[in-house]
Tab-separated table of C-alpha atoms and ligand atoms in Angstrom:
chain	number	residue	atom	x	y	z
A	85	UNK	CA	-0.097	0.056	0.063
A	86	UNK	CA	1.762	3.216	-0.889
A	87	UNK	CA	0.772	6.775	0.597
A	88	UNK	CA	0.735	9.199	-1.871
A	89	UNK	CA	0.184	12.727	-1.084
A	90	UNK	CA	-2.209	14.592	-3.647
A	91	UNK	CA	-1.349	18.597	-3.812
A	92	UNK	CA	-3.897	19.472	-7.106
A	93	UNK	CA	-2.642	23.614	-6.496
A	94	UNK	CA	-4.177	25.823	-9.063
A	95	UNK	CA	-5.569	26.027	-12.324
A	96	UNK	CA	-5.803	23.635	-14.020
A	97	UNK	CA	-4.399	21.402	-11.770
A	98	UNK	CA	-6.811	19.425	-10.081
A	99	UNK	CA	-8.139	18.418	-14.183
A	100	UNK	CA	-5.220	17.010	-15.083
A	101	UNK	CA	-4.195	15.652	-11.419
A	102	UNK	CA	-7.506	13.818	-11.375
A	103	UNK	CA	-7.274	12.569	-14.891
A	104	UNK	CA	-3.735	10.593	-13.206
A	105	UNK	CA	-5.758	9.335	-9.992
A	106	UNK	CA	-8.339	7.814	-11.990
A	107	UNK	CA	-5.697	6.098	-14.082
A	108	UNK	CA	-3.304	4.706	-10.869
A	109	UNK	CA	-6.871	3.236	-9.630
A	110	UNK	CA	-7.586	1.636	-12.655
A	111	UNK	CA	-4.173	-0.531	-12.643
A	112	UNK	CA	-6.540	-2.598	-11.109
A	113	UNK	CA	-3.691	-4.845	-9.379
A	114	UNK	CA	-4.433	-6.793	-5.860
A	115	UNK	CA	-0.800	-6.227	-5.284
A	116	UNK	CA	-0.931	-2.366	-5.717
A	117	UNK	CA	-3.096	-0.535	-3.486
A	118	UNK	CA	-2.642	3.722	-2.783
A	119	UNK	CA	-4.215	5.366	0.189
A	120	UNK	CA	-4.510	9.056	-1.764
A	121	UNK	CA	-4.549	11.992	0.947
A	122	UNK	CA	-5.104	15.608	-0.664
A	123	UNK	CA	-3.822	18.859	0.264
A	124	UNK	CA	-5.288	22.341	-0.495
A	125	UNK	CA	-2.355	23.521	-0.725
A	126	UNK	CA	-2.020	26.581	-3.330
A	127	UNK	CA	-3.475	30.258	-4.317
A	128	UNK	CA	-6.984	29.764	-3.472
A	129	UNK	CA	-5.477	28.560	0.254
A	130	UNK	CA	-2.786	31.402	0.526
A	131	UNK	CA	-5.468	34.083	-0.490
A	132	UNK	CA	-7.846	32.432	2.335
A	133	UNK	CA	-5.341	32.036	4.915
A	134	UNK	CA	-1.862	33.980	4.490
A	135	UNK	CA	-0.206	30.475	4.235
A	136	UNK	CA	2.364	28.569	1.395
A	137	UNK	CA	3.258	25.424	3.520
A	138	UNK	CA	2.697	25.673	7.057
A	139	UNK	CA	5.160	23.801	9.062
A	140	UNK	CA	2.587	21.442	9.852
A	141	UNK	CA	1.760	20.199	6.891
A	142	UNK	CA	5.362	20.045	5.798
A	143	UNK	CA	5.908	17.704	8.578
A	144	UNK	CA	3.126	15.419	6.948
A	145	UNK	CA	3.967	15.195	3.745
A	146	UNK	CA	7.479	14.050	4.908
A	147	UNK	CA	5.613	10.690	5.820
A	148	UNK	CA	4.637	9.849	2.755
A	149	UNK	CA	5.921	7.718	-0.805
A	150	UNK	CA	5.468	10.218	-2.811
A	151	UNK	CA	4.425	13.350	-3.571
A	152	UNK	CA	1.492	14.180	-6.631
A	153	UNK	CA	1.172	17.676	-7.853
A	154	UNK	CA	-0.235	19.036	-10.312
A	155	UNK	CA	0.612	23.006	-10.699
A	156	UNK	CA	1.683	26.356	-8.461
A	157	UNK	CA	0.552	29.740	-9.727
A	158	UNK	CA	-2.429	31.979	-9.380
A	159	UNK	CA	-3.379	35.116	-11.124
A	160	UNK	CA	-4.352	36.571	-7.892
A	161	UNK	CA	-0.829	36.044	-6.328
A	162	UNK	CA	1.677	38.079	-6.830
A	163	UNK	CA	4.538	35.772	-8.645
A	164	UNK	CA	6.989	34.687	-6.824
A	165	UNK	CA	4.920	34.061	-3.811
A	166	UNK	CA	3.803	30.627	-4.009
A	167	UNK	CA	6.745	29.515	-6.116
A	168	UNK	CA	9.098	29.746	-3.326
A	169	UNK	CA	6.347	29.705	-0.789
A	170	UNK	CA	5.621	26.246	-1.543
A	171	UNK	CA	7.691	24.412	-4.494
A	172	UNK	CA	11.050	25.559	-4.313
A	173	UNK	CA	10.324	25.322	-0.602
A	174	UNK	CA	9.728	21.799	-1.019
A	175	UNK	CA	11.896	20.855	-2.803
A	176	UNK	CA	14.641	22.333	-0.812
A	177	UNK	CA	13.396	21.241	2.798
A	178	UNK	CA	12.862	17.882	0.750
A	179	UNK	CA	16.020	18.009	-0.186
A	180	UNK	CA	14.508	16.674	-3.799
A	181	UNK	CA	17.919	17.645	-5.229
A	182	UNK	CA	16.902	16.390	-8.677
A	183	UNK	CA	14.576	16.743	-11.219
A	184	UNK	CA	14.410	14.368	-13.930
A	185	UNK	CA	12.500	15.309	-16.985
A	186	UNK	CA	13.323	12.875	-19.522
A	187	UNK	CA	12.402	14.844	-23.368
A	188	UNK	CA	10.879	11.633	-25.361
A	189	UNK	CA	9.097	12.213	-28.190
A	190	UNK	CA	6.168	9.248	-28.372
A	191	UNK	CA	4.472	7.423	-31.787
A	192	UNK	CA	2.284	10.281	-33.024
A	193	UNK	CA	2.965	13.381	-31.327
A	194	UNK	CA	3.495	16.037	-33.726
A	195	UNK	CA	7.611	17.584	-32.741
A	196	UNK	CA	7.569	21.409	-34.464
A	197	UNK	CA	11.244	19.788	-35.580
A	198	UNK	CA	11.409	19.087	-39.170
A	199	UNK	CA	12.498	15.683	-39.887
A	200	UNK	CA	13.265	14.672	-36.551
A	201	UNK	CA	11.449	10.979	-35.213
A	202	UNK	CA	10.608	9.256	-32.105
A	203	UNK	CA	14.156	7.857	-32.153
A	204	UNK	CA	16.407	10.949	-32.672
A	205	UNK	CA	13.922	12.266	-29.825
A	206	UNK	CA	15.074	10.200	-26.360
A	207	UNK	CA	16.756	12.217	-23.758
A	208	UNK	CA	16.622	13.345	-20.298
A	209	UNK	CA	18.138	15.814	-18.829
A	210	UNK	CA	19.432	15.901	-14.384
A	211	UNK	CA	18.434	19.206	-13.616
A	212	UNK	CA	20.318	20.397	-9.957
A	213	UNK	CA	17.099	21.558	-8.148
A	214	UNK	CA	18.183	22.386	-4.944
A	215	UNK	CA	21.222	25.432	-5.459
A	216	UNK	CA	22.310	27.691	-8.056
A	217	UNK	CA	20.616	30.445	-8.341
A	218	UNK	CA	16.951	28.845	-7.126
A	219	UNK	CA	19.431	29.119	-3.222
A	220	UNK	CA	18.691	33.073	-2.655
A	221	UNK	CA	21.710	34.297	-1.887
A	222	UNK	CA	22.164	38.198	-2.566
A	223	UNK	CA	20.013	40.835	-1.807
A	224	UNK	CA	19.382	44.444	-2.720
A	225	UNK	CA	20.195	47.749	-1.168
A	226	UNK	CA	19.685	51.399	-1.586
A	227	UNK	CA	15.894	50.071	-2.996
A	228	UNK	CA	13.822	52.441	-5.274
A	229	UNK	CA	17.155	54.930	-5.183
A	230	UNK	CA	20.011	55.932	-8.072
A	231	UNK	CA	22.251	53.942	-6.433
A	232	UNK	CA	20.182	50.755	-6.023
A	233	UNK	CA	22.601	46.844	-5.899
A	234	UNK	CA	20.694	43.759	-6.551
A	235	UNK	CA	22.771	41.120	-6.367
A	236	UNK	CA	21.321	37.071	-6.936
A	237	UNK	CA	24.081	34.818	-6.759
A	238	UNK	CA	25.101	30.947	-8.201
A	239	UNK	CA	26.205	28.909	-4.763
A	240	UNK	CA	27.102	25.799	-6.081
A	241	UNK	CA	28.530	22.937	-3.211
A	242	UNK	CA	31.085	19.966	-3.808
A	243	UNK	CA	28.159	18.489	-2.325
A	244	UNK	CA	25.218	19.465	-3.780
A	245	UNK	CA	27.326	19.040	-7.952
A	246	UNK	CA	28.563	15.272	-6.573
A	247	UNK	CA	25.627	13.418	-5.607
A	248	UNK	CA	23.624	14.998	-8.854
A	249	UNK	CA	26.810	14.467	-11.052
A	250	UNK	CA	26.743	10.628	-9.337
A	251	UNK	CA	22.997	10.439	-9.911
A	252	UNK	CA	22.775	11.490	-14.296
A	253	UNK	CA	26.033	8.932	-14.605
A	254	UNK	CA	24.291	6.117	-12.584
A	255	UNK	CA	21.103	6.823	-14.783
A	256	UNK	CA	23.259	7.149	-18.306
A	257	UNK	CA	24.527	3.913	-17.140
A	258	UNK	CA	20.279	2.076	-15.755
A	259	UNK	CA	19.281	2.970	-18.868
A	260	UNK	CA	21.500	1.802	-20.977
A	261	UNK	CA	20.670	3.915	-24.119
A	262	UNK	CA	24.008	6.056	-25.406
A	263	UNK	CA	25.924	5.303	-22.487
A	264	UNK	CA	26.426	9.365	-22.106
A	265	UNK	CA	26.788	11.616	-20.027
A	266	UNK	CA	26.208	15.127	-21.198
A	267	UNK	CA	27.760	17.853	-19.035
A	268	UNK	CA	26.046	21.354	-19.689
A	269	UNK	CA	27.431	24.643	-18.305
A	270	UNK	CA	29.261	27.737	-19.672
A	271	UNK	CA	33.081	27.245	-18.704
A	272	UNK	CA	33.807	29.923	-20.936
A	273	UNK	CA	32.032	32.375	-18.823
A	274	UNK	CA	30.705	31.279	-15.440
A	275	UNK	CA	34.778	29.771	-14.917
A	276	UNK	CA	34.219	29.497	-10.895
A	277	UNK	CA	31.119	27.647	-10.551
A	278	UNK	CA	31.686	25.562	-14.249
A	279	UNK	CA	35.437	25.153	-13.022
A	280	UNK	CA	33.771	22.523	-10.074
A	281	UNK	CA	31.509	21.018	-11.956
A	282	UNK	CA	33.511	19.773	-14.750
A	283	UNK	CA	36.380	19.448	-12.133
A	284	UNK	CA	33.826	16.875	-10.487
A	285	UNK	CA	32.244	15.500	-13.636
A	286	UNK	CA	35.699	14.250	-14.586
A	287	UNK	CA	36.447	13.142	-11.220
A	288	UNK	CA	33.961	10.978	-10.686
A	289	UNK	CA	33.478	9.718	-13.973
A	290	UNK	CA	37.324	8.829	-15.071
A	291	UNK	CA	36.911	7.170	-11.302
A	292	UNK	CA	33.649	5.565	-11.040
A	293	UNK	CA	31.876	5.424	-14.449
A	294	UNK	CA	34.713	4.803	-17.144
A	295	UNK	CA	31.670	2.878	-18.872
A	296	UNK	CA	30.349	6.197	-19.556
A	297	UNK	CA	30.792	8.252	-22.199
A	298	UNK	CA	31.798	11.779	-20.970
A	299	UNK	CA	30.511	14.943	-23.334
A	300	UNK	CA	30.740	18.747	-22.614
A	301	UNK	CA	28.708	21.518	-24.205
A	302	UNK	CA	28.115	25.155	-23.428
A	303	UNK	CA	24.346	26.122	-22.638
A	304	UNK	CA	23.745	28.450	-25.814
A	305	UNK	CA	25.042	25.730	-27.861
A	306	UNK	CA	22.737	23.040	-25.867
A	307	UNK	CA	19.972	24.744	-26.914
A	308	UNK	CA	21.312	24.871	-30.846
A	309	UNK	CA	21.728	21.321	-30.581
A	310	UNK	CA	18.737	20.456	-28.870
A	311	UNK	CA	16.961	21.370	-32.674
A	312	UNK	CA	19.226	20.434	-34.477
A	313	UNK	CA	20.251	17.073	-33.807
A	314	UNK	CA	18.440	16.118	-30.082
A	315	UNK	CA	19.564	12.381	-31.338
A	316	UNK	CA	23.113	12.984	-29.809
A	317	UNK	CA	22.040	13.057	-26.854
A	318	UNK	CA	20.886	10.744	-23.902
A	319	UNK	CA	21.699	12.421	-20.254
A	320	UNK	CA	22.226	15.738	-19.864
A	321	UNK	CA	22.940	17.046	-16.538
A	322	UNK	CA	23.641	20.686	-15.674
A	323	UNK	CA	22.891	23.148	-13.148
A	324	UNK	CA	19.128	24.232	-11.923
A	325	UNK	CA	18.343	27.946	-13.659
A	326	UNK	CA	20.503	26.168	-17.224
A	327	UNK	CA	18.031	22.984	-16.328
A	328	UNK	CA	14.845	24.726	-15.868
A	329	UNK	CA	15.225	26.781	-19.548
A	330	UNK	CA	16.859	23.812	-21.168
A	331	UNK	CA	13.785	22.528	-20.536
A	332	UNK	CA	11.474	23.980	-21.831
A	333	UNK	CA	12.708	23.608	-25.048
A	334	UNK	CA	12.821	20.093	-24.458
A	335	UNK	CA	8.980	19.622	-23.717
A	336	UNK	CA	8.713	21.968	-26.955
A	337	UNK	CA	10.636	19.212	-29.305
A	338	UNK	CA	9.211	16.704	-27.809
A	339	UNK	CA	5.318	18.157	-28.481
A	340	UNK	CA	4.490	20.859	-26.204
A	341	UNK	CA	3.539	21.038	-21.686
A	342	UNK	CA	0.683	19.031	-22.618
A	343	UNK	CA	2.831	15.682	-22.500
A	344	UNK	CA	5.871	16.268	-20.712
A	345	UNK	CA	6.341	15.884	-17.411
A	346	UNK	CA	9.005	15.511	-15.181
A	347	UNK	CA	10.059	14.094	-11.412
A	348	UNK	CA	11.566	15.884	-7.870
A	349	UNK	CA	13.549	13.241	-7.021
A	350	UNK	CA	15.232	12.269	-3.187
A	351	UNK	CA	16.544	9.402	-4.189
A	352	UNK	CA	17.452	8.546	-0.505
A	353	UNK	CA	13.367	10.359	0.469
A	354	UNK	CA	9.877	11.284	-0.454
A	355	UNK	CA	9.927	12.270	-4.042
A	356	UNK	CA	7.819	14.560	-6.054
A	357	UNK	CA	6.087	14.229	-9.406
A	358	UNK	CA	4.158	16.619	-11.781
A	359	UNK	CA	2.825	17.530	-15.207
A	360	UNK	CA	5.973	20.623	-15.868
A	361	UNK	CA	3.220	22.628	-17.665
A	362	UNK	CA	1.575	24.909	-14.574
A	363	UNK	CA	-1.539	26.734	-14.057
A	364	UNK	CA	-2.366	27.528	-17.247
A	365	UNK	CA	-5.047	30.255	-15.811
A	366	UNK	CA	-6.774	30.860	-19.208
A	367	UNK	CA	-7.729	27.024	-19.280
A	368	UNK	CA	-9.254	26.141	-15.765
A	369	UNK	CA	-12.685	24.458	-14.721
A	370	UNK	CA	-13.325	23.943	-19.245
A	371	UNK	CA	-11.768	20.617	-18.869
A	372	UNK	CA	-9.566	20.827	-22.412
A	373	UNK	CA	-6.328	20.628	-21.544
A	374	UNK	CA	-4.262	17.513	-21.700
A	375	UNK	CA	-3.458	15.351	-19.200
A	376	UNK	CA	-1.368	13.201	-20.481
A	377	UNK	CA	2.014	15.438	-18.705
A	378	UNK	CA	-0.001	14.336	-15.662
A	379	UNK	CA	-0.004	10.949	-16.692
A	380	UNK	CA	3.224	10.659	-17.271
A	381	UNK	CA	3.765	11.868	-14.010
A	382	UNK	CA	1.989	9.532	-12.297
A	383	UNK	CA	4.365	6.761	-14.801
A	384	UNK	CA	7.169	8.029	-13.627
A	385	UNK	CA	5.604	7.557	-10.140
A	386	UNK	CA	5.356	3.557	-9.865
A	387	UNK	CA	8.854	3.787	-11.597
A	388	UNK	CA	10.574	5.525	-9.115
A	389	UNK	CA	8.344	3.068	-6.197
A	390	UNK	CA	9.786	0.266	-8.256
A	391	UNK	CA	6.356	-0.263	-9.712
A	392	UNK	CA	8.536	-0.387	-13.336
A	393	UNK	CA	5.691	-3.319	-14.574
A	394	UNK	CA	2.660	-1.101	-13.904
A	395	UNK	CA	4.569	2.128	-15.086
A	396	UNK	CA	5.242	0.391	-18.363
A	397	UNK	CA	1.886	0.037	-18.423
A	398	UNK	CA	1.219	3.017	-18.435
A	399	UNK	CA	3.433	4.680	-20.768
A	400	UNK	CA	2.506	2.180	-23.432
A	401	UNK	CA	-1.511	3.031	-23.334
A	402	UNK	CA	-0.282	6.395	-23.507
A	403	UNK	CA	1.430	5.643	-26.847
A	404	UNK	CA	-1.703	4.462	-27.966
A	405	UNK	CA	-3.753	7.190	-27.310
A	406	UNK	CA	-1.150	9.607	-28.868
A	407	UNK	CA	-0.981	6.866	-31.870
A	408	UNK	CA	-4.487	6.784	-32.717
A	409	UNK	CA	-6.499	9.149	-31.302
A	410	UNK	CA	-4.591	12.906	-30.171
A	411	UNK	CA	-5.162	15.253	-33.719
A	412	UNK	CA	-3.035	17.255	-31.526
A	413	UNK	CA	-1.588	18.076	-27.954
A	414	UNK	CA	-3.011	21.149	-27.291
A	415	UNK	CA	-5.194	21.976	-25.507
A	416	UNK	CA	-8.955	22.990	-26.556
A	417	UNK	CA	-7.165	20.915	-30.475
A	418	UNK	CA	-7.134	17.505	-28.611
A	419	UNK	CA	-10.084	16.068	-30.709
A	420	UNK	CA	-11.828	15.576	-26.817
A	421	UNK	CA	-12.136	16.558	-23.406
A	422	UNK	CA	-9.441	16.561	-20.768
A	423	UNK	CA	-11.595	13.652	-18.962
A	424	UNK	CA	-11.867	11.599	-22.079
A	425	UNK	CA	-7.967	10.904	-22.506
A	426	UNK	CA	-8.238	10.176	-19.428
A	427	UNK	CA	-10.447	7.475	-20.159
A	428	UNK	CA	-9.206	6.406	-22.880
A	429	UNK	CA	-6.083	6.263	-21.340
A	430	UNK	CA	-8.048	3.816	-18.812
A	431	UNK	CA	-9.500	2.073	-21.976
A	432	UNK	CA	-6.167	0.258	-23.435
A	433	UNK	CA	-4.018	-0.233	-19.973
B	620	IPM	C1	10.147	24.502	-13.180
B	620	IPM	C2	9.409	26.068	-12.686
B	620	IPM	C3	9.775	26.430	-11.766
B	620	IPM	C4	10.798	26.289	-11.674
B	620	IPM	C5	8.895	27.764	-11.175
B	620	IPM	C6	8.009	28.020	-10.930
B	620	IPM	C7	9.267	28.330	-10.084
B	620	IPM	O1	9.414	26.992	-14.240
B	620	IPM	O2	9.592	23.841	-12.356
B	620	IPM	O3	10.323	24.599	-13.881
B	620	IPM	O4	11.981	27.385	-12.189
B	620	IPM	O5	11.518	25.248	-10.836
B	621	MN	MN1	10.495	25.766	-15.899
């Protein structure tokens, strides 16, 4: 029995999470049972109570096997409050130090990249998820005056860099596709933090992962190759902010936000899974957004829990739905409603 905390969150989050839960329930396996506990965290609760994530709730969340998240972001809440107070706080407090974002083009899904097929777009981004500019180091002085100074520094620790790199190497080994890890950095300008990243990359790579090919690309070149030659990538590892940026491009080349899922992972603790698309306020309540990203996040959750077979069943079913049914991955253009797409995934399980 897996204890899962469910945070549907804001906007279209609840609509897509509903479909993910529907699919999990439908797996119908006597050996695989879930106990779901819902939490009403998000913009509405913040507007009512002024709290984004009370300490008591955070402590409860530590006791689950996994967390399933819809989306965070509310049009009436100033940008930064829910992001920092809820999403980033969960990442930091639960030490979800890996943000795992597969970029995979499923058969039947359209990519904006001309002449690229599913076998060309199949890589994984391992994004460091607790450090870099996200650590919040810096500040503003003399605010609002002509002498104002704003500083936002990138924090990279040996420990944080090493555990992220190790995860990437291990992942490439386990995945066994190209057995290659590409470090995405900016060694020509960010000469302090990427000096650290690059040194640790080669040091542990040479010693502990001699079977894995090491490759390096600057972040600006990485986005160029992602468009021109995505087939070159197997596992890309990078720091937090670069990972944030390149994975939105990744989502686009795999068919859009409607299909892109991610995991915020603490390999030694409780992990959190989410569609990476956000709360999409303009579609809220219309039953038109694509739930496949959320369903795919549920599959990632199962995989991380060690339920590989069930995860594969869901993934296969998603592929069938893409191939046989959906006209597009975009909200309102699928040819089906959100709940109908969930029903289709259940049908092919
Ligand atoms: C993401 C999001 C978040 C991030 C925001 C909402 C804080 O863009 O998960 O990629 O920047 O990490
Ligand atoms: Mn992002």
